[in-house]
XYZ file of C-alpha atoms in Angstrom:
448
model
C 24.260 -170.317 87.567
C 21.418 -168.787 85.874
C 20.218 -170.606 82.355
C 20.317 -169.206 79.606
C 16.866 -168.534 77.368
C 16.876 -171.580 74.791
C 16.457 -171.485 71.268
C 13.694 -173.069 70.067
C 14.624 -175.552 66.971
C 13.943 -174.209 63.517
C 10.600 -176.118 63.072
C 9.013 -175.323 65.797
C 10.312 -172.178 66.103
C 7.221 -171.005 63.685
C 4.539 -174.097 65.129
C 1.745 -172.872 66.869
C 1.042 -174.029 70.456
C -1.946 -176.092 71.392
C -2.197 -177.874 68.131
C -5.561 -177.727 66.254
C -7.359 -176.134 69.222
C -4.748 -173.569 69.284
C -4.782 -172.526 65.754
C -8.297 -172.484 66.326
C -8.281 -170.023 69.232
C -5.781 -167.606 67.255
C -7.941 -167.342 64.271
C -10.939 -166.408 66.880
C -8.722 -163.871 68.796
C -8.247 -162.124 64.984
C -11.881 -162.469 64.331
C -12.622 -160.703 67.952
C -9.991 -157.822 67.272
C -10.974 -157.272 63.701
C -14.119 -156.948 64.923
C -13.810 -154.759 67.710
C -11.131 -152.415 65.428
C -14.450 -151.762 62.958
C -16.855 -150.898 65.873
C -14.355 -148.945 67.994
C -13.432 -146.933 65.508
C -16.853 -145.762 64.893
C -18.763 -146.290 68.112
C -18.735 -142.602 69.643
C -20.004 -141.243 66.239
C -22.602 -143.874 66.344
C -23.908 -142.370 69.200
C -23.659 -138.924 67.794
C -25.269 -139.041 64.553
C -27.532 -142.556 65.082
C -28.525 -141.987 68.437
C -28.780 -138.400 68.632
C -26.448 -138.630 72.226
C -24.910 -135.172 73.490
C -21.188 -135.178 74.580
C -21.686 -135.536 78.220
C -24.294 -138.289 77.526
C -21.875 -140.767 75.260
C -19.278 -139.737 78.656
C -21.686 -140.731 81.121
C -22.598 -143.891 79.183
C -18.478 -144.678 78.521
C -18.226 -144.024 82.179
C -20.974 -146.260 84.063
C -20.242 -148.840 81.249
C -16.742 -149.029 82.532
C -17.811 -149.044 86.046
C -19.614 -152.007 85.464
C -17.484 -154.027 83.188
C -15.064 -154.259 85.809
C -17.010 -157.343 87.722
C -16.787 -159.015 84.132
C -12.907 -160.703 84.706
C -13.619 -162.393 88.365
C -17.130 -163.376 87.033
C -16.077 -165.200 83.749
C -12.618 -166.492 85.795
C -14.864 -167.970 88.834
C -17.416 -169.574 85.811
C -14.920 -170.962 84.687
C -13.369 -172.726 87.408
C -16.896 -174.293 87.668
C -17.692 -174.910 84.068
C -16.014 -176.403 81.001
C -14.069 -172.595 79.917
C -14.947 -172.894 75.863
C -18.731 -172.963 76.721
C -18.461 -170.130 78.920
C -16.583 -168.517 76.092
C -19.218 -168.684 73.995
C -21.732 -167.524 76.177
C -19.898 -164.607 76.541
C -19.106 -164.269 72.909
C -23.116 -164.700 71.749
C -23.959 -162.489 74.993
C -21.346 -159.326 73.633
C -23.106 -159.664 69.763
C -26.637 -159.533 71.609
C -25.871 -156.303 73.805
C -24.307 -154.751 70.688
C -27.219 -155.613 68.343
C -30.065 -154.214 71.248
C -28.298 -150.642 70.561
C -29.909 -151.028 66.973
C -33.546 -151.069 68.778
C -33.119 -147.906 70.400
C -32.420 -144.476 71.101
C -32.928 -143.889 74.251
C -30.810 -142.923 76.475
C -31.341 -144.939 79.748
C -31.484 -148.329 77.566
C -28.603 -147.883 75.044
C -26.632 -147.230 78.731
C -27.925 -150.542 80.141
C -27.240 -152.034 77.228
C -23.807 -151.146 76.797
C -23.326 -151.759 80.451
C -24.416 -155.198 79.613
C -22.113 -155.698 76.736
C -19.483 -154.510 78.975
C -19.812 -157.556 81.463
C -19.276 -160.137 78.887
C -16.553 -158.337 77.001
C -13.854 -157.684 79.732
C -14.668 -161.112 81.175
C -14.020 -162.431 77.243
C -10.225 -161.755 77.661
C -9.286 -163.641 80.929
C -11.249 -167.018 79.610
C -9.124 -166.665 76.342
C -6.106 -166.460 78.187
C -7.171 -169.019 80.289
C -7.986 -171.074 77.415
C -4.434 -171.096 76.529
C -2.770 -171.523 79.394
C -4.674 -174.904 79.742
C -4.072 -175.710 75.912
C -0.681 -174.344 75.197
C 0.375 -175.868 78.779
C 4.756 -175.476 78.664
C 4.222 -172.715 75.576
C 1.938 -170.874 77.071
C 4.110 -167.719 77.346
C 5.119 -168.155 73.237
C 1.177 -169.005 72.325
C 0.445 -165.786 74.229
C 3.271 -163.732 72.354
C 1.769 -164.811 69.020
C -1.776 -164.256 70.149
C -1.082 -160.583 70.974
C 0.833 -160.517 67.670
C -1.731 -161.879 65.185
C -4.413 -159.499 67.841
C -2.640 -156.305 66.927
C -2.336 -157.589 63.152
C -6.488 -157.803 63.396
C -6.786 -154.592 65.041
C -4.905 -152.634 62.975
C -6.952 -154.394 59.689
C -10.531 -153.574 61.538
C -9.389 -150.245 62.021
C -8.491 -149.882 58.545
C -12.239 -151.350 57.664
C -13.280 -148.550 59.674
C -11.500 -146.121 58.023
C -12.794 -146.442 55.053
C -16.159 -147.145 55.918
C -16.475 -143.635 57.704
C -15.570 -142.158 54.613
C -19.075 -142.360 53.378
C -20.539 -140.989 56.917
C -23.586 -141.670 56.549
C -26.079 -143.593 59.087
C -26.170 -146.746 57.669
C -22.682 -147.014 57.502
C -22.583 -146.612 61.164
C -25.335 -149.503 61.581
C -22.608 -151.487 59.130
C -20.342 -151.513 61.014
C -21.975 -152.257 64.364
C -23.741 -155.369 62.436
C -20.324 -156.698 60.751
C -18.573 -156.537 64.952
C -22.363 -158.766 65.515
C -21.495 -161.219 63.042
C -18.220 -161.794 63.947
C -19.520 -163.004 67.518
C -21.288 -165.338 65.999
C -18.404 -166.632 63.697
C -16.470 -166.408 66.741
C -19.029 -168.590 68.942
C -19.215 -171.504 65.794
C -15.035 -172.097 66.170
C -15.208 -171.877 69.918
C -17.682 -174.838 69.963
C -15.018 -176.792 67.758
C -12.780 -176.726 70.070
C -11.872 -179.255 72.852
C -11.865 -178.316 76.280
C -8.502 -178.087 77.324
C -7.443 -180.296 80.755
C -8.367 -178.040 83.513
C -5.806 -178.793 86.445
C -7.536 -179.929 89.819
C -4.925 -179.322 92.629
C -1.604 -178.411 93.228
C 1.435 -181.563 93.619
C 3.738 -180.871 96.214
C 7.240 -181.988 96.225
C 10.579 -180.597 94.520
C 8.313 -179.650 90.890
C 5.719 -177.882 92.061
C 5.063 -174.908 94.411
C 3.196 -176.018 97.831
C -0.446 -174.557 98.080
C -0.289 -171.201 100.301
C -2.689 -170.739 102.874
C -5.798 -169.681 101.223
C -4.782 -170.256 98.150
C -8.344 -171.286 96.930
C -10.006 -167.522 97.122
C -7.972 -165.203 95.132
C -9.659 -162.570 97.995
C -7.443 -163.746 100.783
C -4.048 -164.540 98.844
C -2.603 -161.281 99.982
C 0.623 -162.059 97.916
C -1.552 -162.118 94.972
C -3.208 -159.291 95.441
C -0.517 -157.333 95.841
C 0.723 -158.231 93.022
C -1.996 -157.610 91.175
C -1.981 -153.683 92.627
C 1.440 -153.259 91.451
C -0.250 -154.512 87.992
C -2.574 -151.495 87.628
C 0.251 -149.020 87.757
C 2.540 -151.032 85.693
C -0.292 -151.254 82.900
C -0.221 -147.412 82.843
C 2.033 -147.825 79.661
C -1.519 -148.428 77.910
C -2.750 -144.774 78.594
C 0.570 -143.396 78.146
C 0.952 -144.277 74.344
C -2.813 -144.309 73.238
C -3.602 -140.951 75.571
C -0.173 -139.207 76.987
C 1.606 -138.851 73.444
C -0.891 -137.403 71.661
C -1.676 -134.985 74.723
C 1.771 -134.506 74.939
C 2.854 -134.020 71.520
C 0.104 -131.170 70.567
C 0.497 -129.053 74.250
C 4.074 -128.953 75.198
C 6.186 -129.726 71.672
C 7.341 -128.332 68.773
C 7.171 -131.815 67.067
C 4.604 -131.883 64.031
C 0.835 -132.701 65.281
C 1.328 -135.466 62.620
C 3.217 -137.637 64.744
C 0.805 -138.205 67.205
C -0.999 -141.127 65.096
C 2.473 -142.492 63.312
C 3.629 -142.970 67.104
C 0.675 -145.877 67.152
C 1.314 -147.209 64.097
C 4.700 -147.262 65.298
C 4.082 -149.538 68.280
C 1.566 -151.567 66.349
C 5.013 -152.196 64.554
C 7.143 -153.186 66.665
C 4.582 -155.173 68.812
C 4.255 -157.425 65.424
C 7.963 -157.640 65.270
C 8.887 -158.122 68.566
C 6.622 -160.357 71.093
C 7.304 -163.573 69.956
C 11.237 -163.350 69.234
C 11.620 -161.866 72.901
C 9.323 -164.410 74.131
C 12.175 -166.942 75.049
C 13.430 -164.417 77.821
C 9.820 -165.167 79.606
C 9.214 -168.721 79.383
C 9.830 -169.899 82.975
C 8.428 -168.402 86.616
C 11.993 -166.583 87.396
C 12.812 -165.758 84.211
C 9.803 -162.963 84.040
C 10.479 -162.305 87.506
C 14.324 -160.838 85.938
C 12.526 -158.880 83.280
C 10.768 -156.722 85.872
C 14.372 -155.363 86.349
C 14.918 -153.808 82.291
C 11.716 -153.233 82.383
C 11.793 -150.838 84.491
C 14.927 -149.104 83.232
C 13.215 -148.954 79.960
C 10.205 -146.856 81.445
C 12.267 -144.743 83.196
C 14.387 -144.181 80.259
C 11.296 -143.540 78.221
C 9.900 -140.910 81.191
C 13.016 -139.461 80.627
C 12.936 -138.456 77.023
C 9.472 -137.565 76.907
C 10.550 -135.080 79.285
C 13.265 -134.031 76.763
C 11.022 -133.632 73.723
C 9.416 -130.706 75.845
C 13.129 -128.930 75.035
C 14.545 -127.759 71.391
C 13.318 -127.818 67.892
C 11.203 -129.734 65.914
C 13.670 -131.915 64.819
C 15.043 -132.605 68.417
C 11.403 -132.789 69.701
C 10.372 -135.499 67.146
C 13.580 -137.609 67.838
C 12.894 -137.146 71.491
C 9.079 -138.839 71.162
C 10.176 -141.362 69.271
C 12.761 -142.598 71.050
C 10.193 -142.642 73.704
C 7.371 -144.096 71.702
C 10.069 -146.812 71.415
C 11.001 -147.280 75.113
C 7.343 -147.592 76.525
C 6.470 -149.918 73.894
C 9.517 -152.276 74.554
C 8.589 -152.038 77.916
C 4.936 -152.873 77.287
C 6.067 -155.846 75.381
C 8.391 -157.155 78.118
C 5.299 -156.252 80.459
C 3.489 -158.493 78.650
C 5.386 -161.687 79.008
C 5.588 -160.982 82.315
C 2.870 -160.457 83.725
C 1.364 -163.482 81.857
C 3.712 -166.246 83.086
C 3.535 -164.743 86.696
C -0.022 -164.138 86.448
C -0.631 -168.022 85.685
C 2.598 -169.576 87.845
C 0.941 -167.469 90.793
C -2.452 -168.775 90.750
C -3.203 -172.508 92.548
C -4.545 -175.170 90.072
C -7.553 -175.540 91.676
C -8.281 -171.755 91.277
C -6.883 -170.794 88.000
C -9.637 -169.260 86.648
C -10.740 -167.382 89.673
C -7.077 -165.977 90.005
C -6.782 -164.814 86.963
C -10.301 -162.920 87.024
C -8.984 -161.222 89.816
C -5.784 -160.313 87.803
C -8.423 -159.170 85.053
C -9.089 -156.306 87.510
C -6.090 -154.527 87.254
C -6.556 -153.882 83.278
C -10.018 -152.560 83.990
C -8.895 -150.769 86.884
C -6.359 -148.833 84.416
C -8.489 -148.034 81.796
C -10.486 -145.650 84.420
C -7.452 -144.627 86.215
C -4.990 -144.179 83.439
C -6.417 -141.248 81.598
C -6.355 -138.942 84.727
C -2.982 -140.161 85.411
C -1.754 -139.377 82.396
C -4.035 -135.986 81.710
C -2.364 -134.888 85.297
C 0.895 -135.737 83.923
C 0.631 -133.908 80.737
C -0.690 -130.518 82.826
C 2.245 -130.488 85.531
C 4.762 -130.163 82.615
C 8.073 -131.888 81.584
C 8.775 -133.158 85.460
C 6.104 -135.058 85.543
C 7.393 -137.526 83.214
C 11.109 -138.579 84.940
C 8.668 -138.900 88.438
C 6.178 -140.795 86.306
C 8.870 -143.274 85.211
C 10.436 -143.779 88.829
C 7.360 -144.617 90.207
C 7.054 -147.049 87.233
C 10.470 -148.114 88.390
C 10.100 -148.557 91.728
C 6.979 -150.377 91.129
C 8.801 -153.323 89.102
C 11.078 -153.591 91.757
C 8.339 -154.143 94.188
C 6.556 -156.315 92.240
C 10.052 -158.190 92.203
C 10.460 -158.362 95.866
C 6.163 -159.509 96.182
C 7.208 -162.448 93.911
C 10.673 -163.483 94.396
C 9.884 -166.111 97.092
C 7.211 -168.317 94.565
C 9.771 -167.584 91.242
C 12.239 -169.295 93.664
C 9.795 -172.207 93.974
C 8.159 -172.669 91.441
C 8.489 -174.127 87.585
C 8.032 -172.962 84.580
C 5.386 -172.891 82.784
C 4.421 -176.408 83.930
C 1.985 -178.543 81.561
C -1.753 -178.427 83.397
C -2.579 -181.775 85.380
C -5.672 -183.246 83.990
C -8.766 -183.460 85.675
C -9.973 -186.850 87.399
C -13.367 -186.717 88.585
C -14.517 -189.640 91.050
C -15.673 -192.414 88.428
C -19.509 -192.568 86.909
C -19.427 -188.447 87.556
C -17.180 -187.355 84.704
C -18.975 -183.834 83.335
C -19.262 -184.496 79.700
C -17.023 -181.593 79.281
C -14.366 -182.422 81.102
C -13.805 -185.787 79.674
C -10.772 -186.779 78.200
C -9.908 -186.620 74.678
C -9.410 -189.517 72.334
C -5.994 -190.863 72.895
C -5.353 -189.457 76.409
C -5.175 -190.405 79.645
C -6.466 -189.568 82.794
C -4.608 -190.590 85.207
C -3.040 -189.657 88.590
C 1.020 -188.621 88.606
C 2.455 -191.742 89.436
C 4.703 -191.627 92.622
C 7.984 -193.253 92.027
């Protein structure tokens, strides 16, 4: 008999995970995304009117930057199974405000691309140590600290975005170089409350016996855990919902409907919505190994009821059309939200202690691997007409229920969301970063 999600009690139904470490971590994750939301929204003019870059130069220089920011996730995730994970964190944090402030000292074309290639590296590689970060901190809440994280991420976004905004109302070049500068100094903010935080207990190997999964052959290299890695193939399609909302609507909306051009940006703010509203109360249907395993099943009826529609809002009048998106909109961001919780828990219950951070570099790929492959997807989607959409969502479907079947032998065996072991060196060669906070122990599970 399957248990049901539990309630969490009224006062810690609004705590935050990880105590002051955690708190900590959240207010740097809004930092990051504010941020990012003013330089995003006004990189590509940047390199029009500062740096004097044609349209197929600020492509190329998107492009290779992309190419190359995809070794960031195994890189930081193999660091930092090596090294305490909030230093690395902050080398990455100081080394994305440094690549970002070099663009200032040039305009040419071959450096601002190795430049941004640069920043690229430590950027992608920024997200897995953060989520690694909490899964050692948060330890049992990890899926609920990760629901709020996104939550207060997307609150951050949408304010740097707004910044933005506003800023870009003046147009001129220095409010360009503003902007870049104010993403620079939040780096460095972001760098000063990483290095007040603890380092979390890293776990050092897997405990075998009825509460723990049994290390798989090769577990140790991500590169030869062939379960893993198919699961984190059926991770780049699943993440498609990404390109779907941010590039497929607005395609979509302009070329094949009669719904006002309008919609195209309320559709975002729209998700940005419901994403604030919704992770963390549906987090409780993800917090344990089997339980996200089940949610692979409505979330795939969700994307193939969201295929479905968009295919409908091709048909009838404005009205219909605009009903038809949004009831879309509103499918593929419930299922990017169940996605979500999901693939974090699995992500993390997948991966051997002794190679969390390596794992989950690995799982890093399939984000990056979506952000190149997603806009053809989509852009081929969006020329083959209404079909394409229902055959989109099956494949989205059927891809849930093979990531299902990959899993379903580890949800059966393992926990959920287990509390990280703490690491216990040989004595005399504790790394000062590893050692154990005041008022803990580090000791060995004792064997009853």
């Amino acid at each position: 008999m399957q248990a049901k999600p539990r309630r969490l009690p009224s006062v810690r139904r609004f705590a935050i995970p990880g105590g002051a470490d955690g708190r900590r971590m959240l207010v740097v994750s809004v930092i990051d995304k504010i941020g990012t939301g003013l330089w995003t929204g006004a990189a590509t003019l940047y390199f029009v009117y500062v740096a004097h870059l044609s349209v197929a130069q600020i492509g190329l220089l998107m492009g290779l930057s992309g190419v190359v920011g995809i070794a960031g996730p195994p890189l930081g995730g193999r660091l930092a199974d090596r090294f305490p994970v909030t230093r690395v964190l902050v080398v990455a944090q100081l080394a994305r405000g440094a690549a970002l402030l070099a663009l200032l000292t040039t305009d040419d074309f071959a450096l601002l691309v190795v430049f941004s290639a640069l920043g690229a590296l430590p950027d992608r590689a920024s997200s897995v140590l953060t989520k690694l970060f909490a899964a050692r901190a948060a330890g049992p809440e990890r899926v609920r600290y990760q629901a709020i994280q996104r939550t207060a991420a997307n609150i951050g976004w949408a304010v740097g975005a707004s910044g933005a905004a506003a800023a870009l109302t003046v147009g001129s070049a220095t409010s360009y170089r503003v902007l870049l500068l104010a993403n620079v100094v939040s780096y460095a903010v972001m760098a000063v409350l990483t290095l007040r935080c603890a380092e979390p207990s890293a776990p050092s190997r897997v405990v075998t016996g009825t509460d723990r999964p049994v290390a798989r052959a090769g577990a140790g290299n991500p590169w030869r855990d062939r379960r893993y890695l198919s699961f984190t193939a059926t991770e780049v399609w699943l993440f498609l919902d990404d390109s779907i909302l941010q590039v497929g609507f607005p395609l979509w909306i302009v070329h094949a409907t009669t719904a006002p051009v309008g919609l195209a940006p309320l559709v975002l703010v729209l998700n940005s919505a419901l994403v604030v509203a919704l992770q963390v109360p549906l987090s409780r249907f993800g917090t344990t190994t089997a339980a996200a395993r089940r949610l692979l099943l409505p979330i795939g009826a969700v994307l193939l009821a969201g295929g479905a529609a968009l295919a409908a809002s091709a048909s009838g009048g404005p009205w219909f059309s605009t009903a038809a998106v949004l009831v879309a909109a509103v499918a593929f961001t419930l299922a990017e939200i169940l996605h979500s919780l999901s693939s974090w828990e699995l992500s993390v219950a997948l991966a051997p202690a002794e190679a969390q951070g390596s794992y989950l570099g690995v799982h890093g790929l399939a984000q990056s691997a979506q952000r190149s492959l997603g806009p053809v997807v989509v852009g081929a989607a969006v020329s083959l007409g209404a079909i394409a959409w229902p055959v989109l969502g099956a494949t989205l479907a059927v891809t849930c229920l093979v990531q299902h079947r990959i899993v379903g032998r580890s949800a059966r065996t393992a926990l959920p969301s287990l509390p990280p072991q703490p690491c216990v060196p040989a004595p005399g060669n504790t790394p000062a970063g590893l050692r154990p906070r005041a008022g803990e122990e580090a000791e060995l599970p004792r064997t009853p």
